[in-house]
Coordinates of C-alpha atoms in Angstrom, one line a residue:
Chain A
M1398 CA 30.7 -8.4 7.9
S1399 CA 28.8 -5.4 6.6
P1400 CA 25.3 -4.9 7.9
I1401 CA 22.3 -5.7 5.7
I1402 CA 20.7 -2.4 6.6
S1403 CA 22.5 0.7 7.4
I1404 CA 20.7 4.0 8.3
K1405 CA 22.8 7.1 8.8
N1406 CA 21.6 10.3 10.5
L1407 CA 18.1 10.0 9.1
T1408 CA 15.8 12.9 9.8
K1409 CA 12.2 12.9 8.6
T1410 CA 10.0 15.9 9.0
Y1411 CA 6.4 15.8 7.7
E1412 CA 4.8 18.7 5.9
N1413 CA 2.9 19.6 9.0
G1414 CA 6.2 20.2 10.8
F1415 CA 6.1 17.0 12.8
K1416 CA 9.6 15.6 13.2
A1417 CA 9.0 11.8 13.1
L1418 CA 12.7 10.8 12.9
D1419 CA 15.5 12.8 14.5
D1420 CA 19.0 12.1 13.3
L1421 CA 18.5 8.4 13.6
S1422 CA 21.3 5.9 12.9
L1423 CA 21.0 2.2 13.0
E1424 CA 22.8 -0.9 11.6
I1425 CA 21.0 -4.2 11.3
E1426 CA 23.0 -7.4 10.9
E1427 CA 22.1 -10.1 8.4
G1428 CA 20.0 -13.0 9.9
E1429 CA 19.2 -11.3 13.1
I1430 CA 15.8 -10.5 14.6
L1431 CA 15.5 -6.9 15.8
A1432 CA 12.5 -5.7 17.8
L1433 CA 11.8 -2.0 17.7
L1434 CA 9.9 -0.9 20.8
G1435 CA 8.4 2.4 21.3
P1436 CA 5.2 4.2 22.3
N1437 CA 2.6 5.3 19.7
G1438 CA 4.0 8.1 17.5
A1439 CA 7.6 7.2 18.4
G1440 CA 8.6 6.9 14.8
K1441 CA 8.7 3.1 14.3
T1442 CA 6.4 3.0 11.3
T1443 CA 8.0 6.0 9.8
L1444 CA 11.4 4.3 10.0
I1445 CA 10.0 1.2 8.3
S1446 CA 8.3 3.3 5.6
A1447 CA 11.5 5.1 4.9
V1448 CA 13.4 1.9 4.4
C1449 CA 10.7 0.2 2.3
G1450 CA 10.3 3.2 -0.1
L1451 CA 7.0 4.4 1.1
L1452 CA 8.5 7.8 2.1
S1453 CA 10.8 10.0 0.1
V1454 CA 14.3 9.9 1.6
P1455 CA 17.5 11.7 0.7
K1456 CA 20.3 9.8 -1.0
N1457 CA 23.0 8.0 1.0
K1458 CA 20.9 7.8 4.1
I1459 CA 19.6 4.2 3.9
I1460 CA 21.5 1.3 2.4
V1461 CA 19.9 -2.1 2.1
G1462 CA 22.1 -5.0 1.0
G1463 CA 24.7 -2.5 -0.3
F1464 CA 22.1 -0.6 -2.3
D1465 CA 21.0 3.0 -1.7
V1466 CA 17.2 3.0 -1.3
A1467 CA 17.0 6.4 -3.0
K1468 CA 19.5 5.8 -5.9
D1469 CA 19.1 2.1 -6.5
Y1470 CA 15.5 1.4 -5.5
R1471 CA 15.1 -1.6 -7.7
N1472 CA 17.9 -3.7 -6.1
S1473 CA 17.2 -2.5 -2.5
R1474 CA 13.4 -3.1 -2.7
S1475 CA 13.9 -6.5 -4.2
L1476 CA 15.5 -7.6 -1.0
I1477 CA 12.6 -6.4 1.3
G1478 CA 9.3 -7.8 2.2
L1479 CA 6.8 -5.7 4.2
V1480 CA 3.8 -6.5 6.4
P1481 CA 2.2 -3.2 7.3
Q1482 CA 0.5 -2.6 10.6
E1483 CA -3.0 -2.2 9.1
I1484 CA -4.7 -5.2 7.4
T1485 CA -4.8 -3.8 3.9
I1486 CA -5.8 -6.4 1.3
E1487 CA -7.7 -6.5 -1.9
P1488 CA -11.1 -7.9 -0.7
F1489 CA -12.4 -9.3 -3.9
E1490 CA -9.3 -11.2 -5.0
T1491 CA -8.6 -14.8 -4.0
V1492 CA -5.8 -15.7 -1.6
K1493 CA -3.7 -17.4 -4.3
N1494 CA -4.0 -14.6 -6.8
A1495 CA -3.3 -11.9 -4.3
V1496 CA 0.0 -13.7 -3.3
S1497 CA 0.9 -14.3 -6.9
F1498 CA 0.2 -10.6 -7.7
T1499 CA 2.8 -9.5 -5.1
R1500 CA 5.4 -12.0 -6.5
G1501 CA 4.9 -10.5 -9.9
L1502 CA 5.2 -7.0 -8.6
F1503 CA 8.6 -7.9 -7.3
G1504 CA 9.7 -9.1 -10.7
K1505 CA 9.5 -12.8 -10.1
P1506 CA 8.0 -15.2 -12.6
A1507 CA 4.9 -17.2 -11.6
D1508 CA 5.9 -20.2 -9.5
T1509 CA 2.8 -22.3 -8.5
V1510 CA 4.8 -24.9 -6.6
F1511 CA 6.5 -22.2 -4.4
I1512 CA 3.3 -20.3 -3.8
E1513 CA 1.4 -23.4 -2.8
Q1514 CA 4.2 -24.4 -0.4
L1515 CA 4.1 -20.9 1.1
L1516 CA 0.4 -21.1 1.6
K1517 CA 0.8 -24.5 3.2
D1518 CA 3.5 -23.2 5.6
L1519 CA 1.1 -20.4 6.7
S1520 CA -1.9 -22.8 7.0
L1521 CA -3.6 -20.9 4.1
Y1522 CA -3.6 -23.7 1.5
D1523 CA -7.2 -24.7 2.3
K1524 CA -8.3 -21.1 1.8
R1525 CA -6.3 -20.6 -1.4
D1526 CA -9.4 -20.1 -3.6
H1527 CA -11.3 -18.1 -1.1
K1528 CA -11.8 -14.4 -1.6
N1529 CA -9.8 -12.4 0.9
M1530 CA -13.0 -10.7 2.3
M1531 CA -14.2 -14.1 3.4
L1532 CA -11.2 -14.6 5.7
S1533 CA -11.0 -13.9 9.4
G1534 CA -8.7 -11.1 10.6
G1535 CA -6.0 -13.6 11.6
M1536 CA -6.1 -15.3 8.3
K1537 CA -5.9 -12.0 6.5
R1538 CA -2.8 -11.2 8.4
R1539 CA -1.3 -14.5 7.3
V1540 CA -2.2 -13.6 3.7
M1541 CA -0.2 -10.4 4.2
I1542 CA 2.7 -12.3 5.5
A1543 CA 2.5 -14.7 2.5
K1544 CA 2.4 -11.7 0.2
A1545 CA 5.5 -10.3 1.8
L1546 CA 7.3 -13.6 1.5
S1547 CA 6.2 -14.3 -2.0
H1548 CA 9.4 -13.1 -3.6
K1549 CA 11.7 -14.7 -1.1
P1550 CA 13.0 -11.5 0.6
K1551 CA 16.2 -11.3 2.6
V1552 CA 14.8 -8.8 4.9
L1553 CA 11.2 -8.9 6.4
F1554 CA 9.6 -6.0 8.1
L1555 CA 6.7 -6.8 10.4
D1556 CA 5.0 -3.7 11.6
E1557 CA 3.1 -4.8 14.8
P1558 CA 2.3 -8.3 13.3
T1559 CA 0.4 -9.5 16.3
A1560 CA -1.6 -6.4 17.2
G1561 CA -5.1 -7.4 17.8
V1562 CA -4.7 -11.1 17.1
D1563 CA -5.5 -13.9 19.6
V1564 CA -3.0 -15.8 21.6
D1565 CA -2.9 -18.8 19.4
L1566 CA -2.2 -16.8 16.3
R1567 CA 0.4 -14.8 18.1
K1568 CA 2.3 -18.0 18.9
D1569 CA 1.9 -19.1 15.3
M1570 CA 3.4 -15.8 14.2
W1571 CA 6.4 -16.4 16.5
D1572 CA 6.8 -19.8 15.0
V1573 CA 6.8 -18.3 11.5
V1574 CA 9.4 -15.8 12.6
A1575 CA 11.5 -18.6 14.1
R1576 CA 11.4 -20.5 10.8
L1577 CA 12.4 -17.4 8.9
R1578 CA 15.4 -17.0 11.2
M1579 CA 16.3 -20.5 10.5
S1580 CA 16.2 -19.8 6.7
G1581 CA 18.5 -16.8 7.2
V1582 CA 15.9 -14.0 6.7
T1583 CA 16.6 -10.8 8.7
V1584 CA 13.4 -9.8 10.6
I1585 CA 12.7 -6.4 11.9
L1586 CA 9.5 -6.1 13.9
T1587 CA 7.8 -3.4 15.8
T1588 CA 5.7 -4.3 18.7
H1589 CA 3.9 -3.0 21.7
Y1590 CA 4.1 -6.4 23.3
I1591 CA 7.3 -6.5 25.4
E1592 CA 6.8 -10.3 25.8
E1593 CA 7.0 -10.6 22.1
A1594 CA 10.3 -8.9 22.0
E1595 CA 11.6 -10.9 24.9
E1596 CA 10.4 -14.1 23.3
I1597 CA 11.8 -13.8 19.7
A1598 CA 14.2 -10.9 19.3
D1599 CA 18.0 -11.1 19.3
R1600 CA 18.4 -7.4 19.7
I1601 CA 16.1 -4.7 21.0
G1602 CA 15.9 -1.1 19.8
V1603 CA 14.0 1.5 21.7
I1604 CA 12.6 4.5 19.8
N1605 CA 11.0 7.5 21.3
K1606 CA 10.2 10.9 19.8
G1607 CA 12.0 9.9 16.6
K1608 CA 15.3 9.2 18.4
L1609 CA 16.8 5.8 18.9
L1610 CA 17.4 5.6 22.6
L1611 CA 19.3 2.3 22.4
V1612 CA 20.0 -0.8 20.4
E1613 CA 21.4 -3.7 22.3
G1614 CA 21.3 -7.5 22.5
K1615 CA 18.3 -8.6 24.4
N1616 CA 20.2 -10.5 27.1
E1617 CA 22.8 -7.8 27.5
L1618 CA 20.2 -5.2 27.8
M1619 CA 18.3 -7.0 30.5
Q1620 CA 21.6 -7.8 32.2
R1621 CA 22.9 -4.3 32.0
M1622 CA 19.8 -2.3 32.8
G1623 CA 18.0 -4.8 34.9
S1624 CA 17.7 -4.7 38.6
K1625 CA 16.9 -7.8 40.6
N1626 CA 14.6 -8.5 43.4
L1627 CA 15.5 -10.8 46.3
T1628 CA 12.5 -12.2 48.1
I1629 CA 13.2 -13.4 51.6
E1630 CA 10.5 -15.7 52.9
L1631 CA 10.3 -15.8 56.7
R1632 CA 9.2 -18.6 59.0
K1633 CA 7.3 -16.3 61.3
P1634 CA 5.5 -13.1 60.4
V1635 CA 7.0 -9.8 61.6
S1636 CA 5.0 -6.6 62.1
K1637 CA 7.7 -4.1 61.1
I1638 CA 11.2 -3.8 59.7
P1639 CA 13.7 -3.2 62.5
A1640 CA 15.6 0.1 62.6
S1641 CA 18.9 -1.8 62.2
L1642 CA 17.8 -2.7 58.6
S1643 CA 16.9 0.9 57.6
N1644 CA 19.9 1.2 55.3
Y1645 CA 18.5 -1.5 53.0
K1646 CA 15.7 -0.9 50.5
L1647 CA 13.4 -3.4 52.0
E1648 CA 9.6 -3.8 51.7
L1649 CA 7.5 -5.9 54.0
S1650 CA 4.6 -7.8 52.5
N1651 CA 1.1 -7.2 54.0
D1652 CA 1.1 -10.6 55.7
G1653 CA 4.5 -9.9 57.2
M1654 CA 5.9 -13.2 55.8
R1655 CA 8.1 -11.8 53.0
L1656 CA 10.8 -9.1 52.7
N1657 CA 11.6 -7.8 49.2
Y1658 CA 15.0 -6.4 48.6
L1659 CA 15.7 -4.6 45.3
Y1660 CA 19.3 -4.5 44.2
D1661 CA 21.3 -3.4 41.2
V1662 CA 23.0 -6.2 39.3
R1663 CA 25.6 -3.7 38.0
A1664 CA 26.7 -2.7 41.5
Q1665 CA 30.0 -4.2 42.7
K1666 CA 28.4 -5.0 46.0
T1667 CA 24.8 -6.1 46.0
G1668 CA 24.6 -6.1 49.8
I1669 CA 22.9 -9.4 49.9
I1670 CA 25.4 -11.1 52.3
D1671 CA 25.4 -8.1 54.7
L1672 CA 21.6 -8.1 54.7
L1673 CA 21.4 -11.7 55.5
L1674 CA 23.9 -11.2 58.3
E1675 CA 21.9 -8.3 59.7
L1676 CA 18.7 -10.4 59.5
K1677 CA 20.4 -13.2 61.5
K1678 CA 21.5 -10.6 64.1
A1679 CA 17.9 -9.4 64.3
S1680 CA 16.8 -13.0 64.9
F1681 CA 14.8 -13.4 61.7
K1682 CA 14.1 -17.0 60.8
I1683 CA 14.5 -17.5 57.0
R1684 CA 12.4 -20.2 55.2
D1685 CA 13.5 -19.5 51.6
L1686 CA 15.2 -17.1 49.2
Q1687 CA 14.2 -16.2 45.6
T1688 CA 15.7 -13.8 43.1
S1689 CA 13.9 -12.5 40.0
Q1690 CA 15.1 -10.3 37.1
S1691 CA 13.2 -7.1 36.1
S1692 CA 11.3 -7.6 32.9
L1693 CA 12.0 -5.9 29.6
E1694 CA 8.7 -4.0 30.1
E1695 CA 10.1 -2.4 33.2
I1696 CA 13.3 -1.5 31.4
F1697 CA 11.3 -0.1 28.5
V1698 CA 9.0 2.0 30.7
N1699 CA 12.0 3.4 32.5
L1700 CA 13.7 4.4 29.3
V1701 CA 10.8 6.2 27.6
K1702 CA 9.5 8.0 30.7
D1703 CA 12.7 10.2 30.8
Chain B
M540 CA 12.5 -3.3 -17.0
N541 CA 10.3 -5.2 -14.5
L542 CA 8.1 -6.9 -17.1
F543 CA 6.6 -9.3 -14.6
A544 CA 5.3 -6.3 -12.5
I545 CA 3.6 -4.8 -15.6
I546 CA 2.0 -8.1 -16.4
A547 CA 1.0 -8.5 -12.7
I548 CA -0.7 -5.1 -12.5
Y549 CA -2.3 -5.5 -16.0
K550 CA -3.7 -9.0 -15.2
F551 CA -4.9 -7.9 -11.7
E552 CA -6.8 -4.9 -13.2
M553 CA -8.3 -7.0 -16.0
A554 CA -9.4 -9.6 -13.5
R555 CA -11.4 -6.8 -11.8
T556 CA -13.2 -6.2 -15.1
F557 CA -14.2 -9.9 -15.4
R558 CA -15.3 -9.9 -11.8
T559 CA -17.6 -7.0 -12.4
L560 CA -18.6 -7.9 -16.0
L561 CA -22.1 -6.5 -15.6
Q562 CA -20.9 -3.1 -14.4
S563 CA -17.8 -2.9 -16.6
I564 CA -19.1 -4.0 -20.0
V565 CA -22.9 -4.8 -20.1
S566 CA -23.9 -1.5 -18.4
P567 CA -22.3 0.9 -20.9
V568 CA -23.5 -1.3 -23.8
I569 CA -27.1 -1.1 -22.6
S570 CA -26.8 2.7 -22.1
T571 CA -25.5 3.1 -25.6
A572 CA -28.2 0.9 -27.1
L573 CA -30.7 3.2 -25.4
Y574 CA -29.1 6.2 -27.0
F575 CA -29.5 4.5 -30.4
V576 CA -33.1 3.7 -29.8
V577 CA -33.9 7.3 -28.6
F578 CA -31.6 9.4 -30.8
G579 CA -31.1 7.0 -33.7
S580 CA -34.5 5.5 -34.3
A581 CA -37.1 7.7 -32.5
I582 CA -35.7 11.2 -33.0
G583 CA -33.3 10.3 -35.8
S584 CA -36.1 9.2 -38.1
R585 CA -37.4 12.8 -38.1
M586 CA -34.0 14.4 -38.5
E587 CA -32.5 15.5 -41.8
Q588 CA -29.3 14.0 -43.1
I589 CA -26.1 15.7 -41.9
E590 CA -23.4 16.0 -44.6
N591 CA -25.3 13.4 -46.6
I592 CA -25.1 11.0 -43.7
E593 CA -28.2 9.5 -42.0
Y594 CA -28.5 11.0 -38.5
G595 CA -28.5 7.5 -36.9
S596 CA -25.1 6.7 -38.5
F597 CA -23.8 10.2 -37.9
I598 CA -24.0 9.9 -34.1
V599 CA -22.2 6.5 -34.0
P600 CA -18.6 8.0 -33.6
G601 CA -19.9 10.5 -31.0
L602 CA -21.6 7.8 -29.0
I603 CA -18.5 5.7 -29.1
M604 CA -16.4 8.6 -28.0
L605 CA -18.9 9.6 -25.3
T606 CA -18.6 6.1 -23.7
V607 CA -14.9 5.6 -24.3
L608 CA -13.9 8.9 -22.8
M609 CA -16.1 8.3 -19.7
Q610 CA -15.0 4.7 -19.3
S611 CA -11.3 5.5 -19.8
V612 CA -11.4 8.1 -17.1
S613 CA -13.5 6.1 -14.7
N614 CA -11.5 2.9 -15.2
A615 CA -8.1 4.4 -14.7
S616 CA -9.1 6.8 -11.9
F617 CA -10.8 3.9 -10.0
A618 CA -7.9 1.6 -10.6
I619 CA -5.4 3.8 -8.8
Y620 CA -7.8 5.4 -6.3
F621 CA -9.2 2.1 -5.0
P622 CA -5.7 0.8 -3.8
K623 CA -5.2 4.2 -2.2
F624 CA -8.5 4.0 -0.5
L625 CA -7.9 0.4 0.7
G626 CA -4.3 1.1 1.6
T627 CA -3.0 -1.7 -0.7
I628 CA -1.1 0.9 -2.7
Y629 CA 1.8 0.3 -0.3
E630 CA 2.5 -2.9 -2.3
V631 CA 3.1 -1.0 -5.5
L632 CA 5.1 1.8 -3.9
S633 CA 7.4 -0.6 -2.0
A634 CA 7.9 -2.8 -5.1
P635 CA 10.9 -2.5 -7.4
V636 CA 8.9 -0.9 -10.2
S637 CA 9.4 2.4 -12.0
Y638 CA 6.6 4.9 -12.4
I639 CA 6.6 4.1 -16.2
E640 CA 6.0 0.4 -15.4
I641 CA 3.2 1.4 -13.0
I642 CA 1.5 3.5 -15.6
V643 CA 1.9 0.9 -18.4
G644 CA 0.2 -1.6 -16.1
F645 CA -2.7 0.5 -14.8
V646 CA -3.3 2.7 -17.8
G647 CA -2.8 -0.2 -20.2
A648 CA -5.5 -2.2 -18.5
A649 CA -7.9 0.8 -18.3
A650 CA -7.3 1.6 -21.9
T651 CA -7.8 -2.0 -23.0
K652 CA -11.1 -2.1 -21.2
S653 CA -12.4 1.1 -22.7
F654 CA -11.1 0.0 -26.2
I655 CA -13.0 -3.3 -25.9
I656 CA -16.1 -1.4 -24.8
G657 CA -15.7 1.0 -27.8
I658 CA -15.5 -2.0 -30.2
I659 CA -18.6 -3.6 -28.5
I660 CA -20.5 -0.3 -28.9
L661 CA -19.5 -0.2 -32.6
M662 CA -20.8 -3.7 -33.0
T663 CA -24.0 -2.8 -31.1
A664 CA -24.5 0.2 -33.4
T665 CA -24.5 -2.1 -36.4
L666 CA -27.7 -3.7 -35.0
F667 CA -29.5 -0.4 -35.2
V668 CA -28.1 1.6 -38.0
D669 CA -26.0 1.2 -41.2
V670 CA -22.3 1.7 -40.2
Q671 CA -19.7 2.3 -42.9
I672 CA -16.1 2.9 -41.9
K673 CA -14.0 4.7 -44.5
Y674 CA -10.6 4.4 -42.8
P675 CA -10.9 1.4 -40.4
L676 CA -7.2 1.4 -39.5
I677 CA -7.1 5.1 -38.6
M678 CA -10.4 4.6 -36.7
L679 CA -8.8 1.9 -34.6
C680 CA -5.6 3.9 -34.0
F681 CA -7.6 7.0 -33.1
L682 CA -9.8 5.0 -30.7
A683 CA -6.7 3.5 -29.1
M684 CA -5.0 6.9 -28.7
T685 CA -8.1 8.3 -27.1
C686 CA -8.4 5.4 -24.7
I687 CA -4.7 5.7 -23.7
S688 CA -4.7 9.5 -23.3
F689 CA -8.0 9.6 -21.3
S690 CA -6.9 6.7 -19.2
L691 CA -3.7 8.7 -18.4
F692 CA -6.0 11.6 -17.4
G693 CA -8.1 9.3 -15.3
F694 CA -4.9 8.0 -13.6
I695 CA -4.1 11.6 -12.6
L696 CA -7.6 12.1 -11.3
G697 CA -7.3 9.0 -9.2
I698 CA -4.1 10.1 -7.6
W699 CA -5.5 13.6 -7.0
A700 CA -8.8 12.5 -5.5
K701 CA -8.9 12.4 -1.7
D702 CA -12.4 10.8 -1.6
F703 CA -15.1 9.3 -3.8
E704 CA -16.8 12.7 -4.2
Q705 CA -13.6 14.2 -5.8
L706 CA -13.2 11.1 -7.9
N707 CA -16.6 11.7 -9.5
L708 CA -16.3 15.5 -9.6
V709 CA -14.3 16.0 -12.8
P710 CA -16.1 13.3 -14.9
M711 CA -19.5 14.6 -13.8
L712 CA -19.0 18.4 -13.8
I713 CA -16.4 18.8 -16.5
L714 CA -16.1 15.8 -18.8
T715 CA -19.8 15.1 -19.3
P716 CA -20.7 18.6 -20.4
L717 CA -17.6 18.8 -22.6
V718 CA -18.6 15.6 -24.3
F719 CA -22.2 16.5 -24.8
L720 CA -21.3 19.9 -26.1
G721 CA -18.5 18.5 -28.2
G722 CA -20.7 17.5 -31.1
S723 CA -21.6 13.9 -30.1
F724 CA -25.1 14.3 -31.4
Y725 CA -24.7 17.2 -33.9
S726 CA -22.3 18.9 -36.2
I727 CA -21.0 22.1 -34.9
E728 CA -21.9 23.7 -38.2
M729 CA -25.5 23.4 -36.9
L730 CA -24.7 26.0 -34.2
P731 CA -24.9 29.8 -34.5
P732 CA -21.5 31.3 -35.7
V733 CA -20.6 32.6 -32.3
W734 CA -21.1 29.3 -30.6
Q735 CA -19.2 27.6 -33.4
Q736 CA -16.2 29.7 -32.4
I737 CA -16.7 29.0 -28.6
T738 CA -17.0 25.3 -29.3
L739 CA -13.6 25.2 -30.8
F740 CA -12.1 25.8 -27.3
N741 CA -13.7 22.5 -26.3
P742 CA -10.9 19.8 -26.7
V743 CA -13.4 17.0 -27.0
V744 CA -14.6 18.5 -30.3
Y745 CA -11.3 17.5 -31.9
L746 CA -11.6 14.0 -30.6
I747 CA -15.1 13.4 -31.8
S748 CA -14.4 15.1 -35.1
G749 CA -11.3 13.0 -35.6
L750 CA -13.2 9.7 -35.0
R751 CA -16.0 10.9 -37.3
W752 CA -13.5 11.7 -40.0
S753 CA -12.2 8.1 -39.8
F754 CA -15.8 6.9 -40.3
F755 CA -17.0 9.3 -43.1
G756 CA -14.0 11.1 -44.4
T757 CA -15.5 14.5 -43.4
A758 CA -15.6 16.2 -40.1
D759 CA -16.0 19.6 -38.3
V760 CA -12.2 20.1 -38.0
S761 CA -9.3 18.8 -39.9
I762 CA -8.0 15.4 -38.9
H763 CA -4.5 17.0 -38.5
Y764 CA -5.9 19.2 -35.8
S765 CA -7.5 16.2 -34.1
L766 CA -4.3 14.2 -34.1
F767 CA -2.4 17.2 -32.8
A768 CA -4.9 17.7 -30.0
I769 CA -4.8 14.1 -28.9
G770 CA -1.0 14.0 -29.1
L771 CA -0.7 17.2 -27.1
F772 CA -3.2 16.0 -24.5
T773 CA -1.2 12.7 -24.1
I774 CA 2.1 14.6 -23.6
I775 CA 0.6 16.9 -21.0
C776 CA -0.8 13.9 -19.1
I777 CA 2.5 12.1 -19.2
T778 CA 4.4 15.2 -18.0
I779 CA 2.0 15.6 -15.0
I780 CA 2.3 11.9 -14.1
A781 CA 6.1 12.1 -14.3
W782 CA 6.0 15.1 -11.9
I783 CA 3.6 13.2 -9.6
F784 CA 5.9 10.3 -9.2
Q785 CA 9.1 12.4 -8.9
S786 CA 7.6 14.6 -6.2
G787 CA 5.6 11.8 -4.6
Y788 CA 2.4 14.0 -4.7
R789 CA -0.3 12.3 -2.8
L790 CA 1.6 9.0 -3.0
R791 CA 4.6 9.4 -0.8
D792 CA 5.0 11.8 2.2

């Protein structure tokens, strides 16, 4: 199956000479949720802007749904909904009119029933006749999502959708994204929150300095790049790690009751059995064992620091 | 053609007018009524007839043009500058609309507003002075062409402007003097010969003269020159806007 978005060797240099995207290639499959991670200035928003038509891009670089965004902008843009990072909304217009306006812009006839259902889905129906400026920040962000969904796009870009919103609203947003996935909408979101990517994404892309460092399935990424930590709880405290265990990367907790052993899941031998045997030889009494996977955040930090 | 987009932009912009009815329509009407009181009644009663036309009636086309030009420019420039200022312009730029559709929506709404204001001012004028229109159809066409061409000009200004100061710069420093010196309140024949020649370089002279011709059948310059001037100005504005959208000037990086 051909990807719904295909970006080939895209480079974007601004007039001031700043290279925001550097020979970036990316393919996004229909129906997936892709999270783009990257520090500030990495190129995430530039990438979204290029796909959505907010930047001038050369021909044959970005294809959306089989249409070149430069040559066939009408068909390509019809497939896309965009929720930008900043809350940008006409303050004096009502919620319902603002959403209907966007639907019209995308060439769709007025559909009161659909718009009202959309507002209900996003808990905006009670506010439909309120002016946008009367809404809270979270509600405004919902209005922007409603606007982006008003023409039933196949691809939705969410540029840091939960930046600056409270925990409840963030969870609501995740629910919205989950429902969109169920309806077959492809979602591309940028985020600073690693937990967000861990929670809802199918694949993770990491961008830094305009380059795509990797794109991989979330689980595979965590599996491939993750290291694990074995925590060994002791029955009696120890004051120091014996010299016989110096070959292992061990850390002793301050209270002397736990040993932490960091091992690489990719290695053929993790060394866990040998370690346990050595501990037995050294007369350590073990109460319990726990393993934990390194988080996406640790993986991300490791990637972008290089 | 994305007809729904044109309608959406047009309706959205017209809705702004009705939200700000006092500022959009009542304010220019009151200003014009004051002009009629001061120039038409107070000063006009002491003025001689110009080309056998009472002074109060003579200034009606000039006053309509004065307001229509300023309103067309300010309506259209604000219409495109405000979304830029707010950031909501992203919606239009990321929508499947051509630049022609964007122009028809924004400029169409701006021109409609100023056309309505022009007609309201004409009706207001009838309360103060005797107004006879010799060629009403030509008057309406000329008024409409002026509204469209200066709304196009305002649209360019709105895209060019980086802040509110720049937005007001051209109307205040260039357009207002041109309109006042373009024969709104006098016939250019009343000027010394040298100034008559210099005034002919003022494009607004041709607009006011053209509208005045449709009212009285006489004007400072031929109606053909006036039509040529307005046509040329429209073509220049459309050419600049086409370049703006093709190059992305101050719209797309």
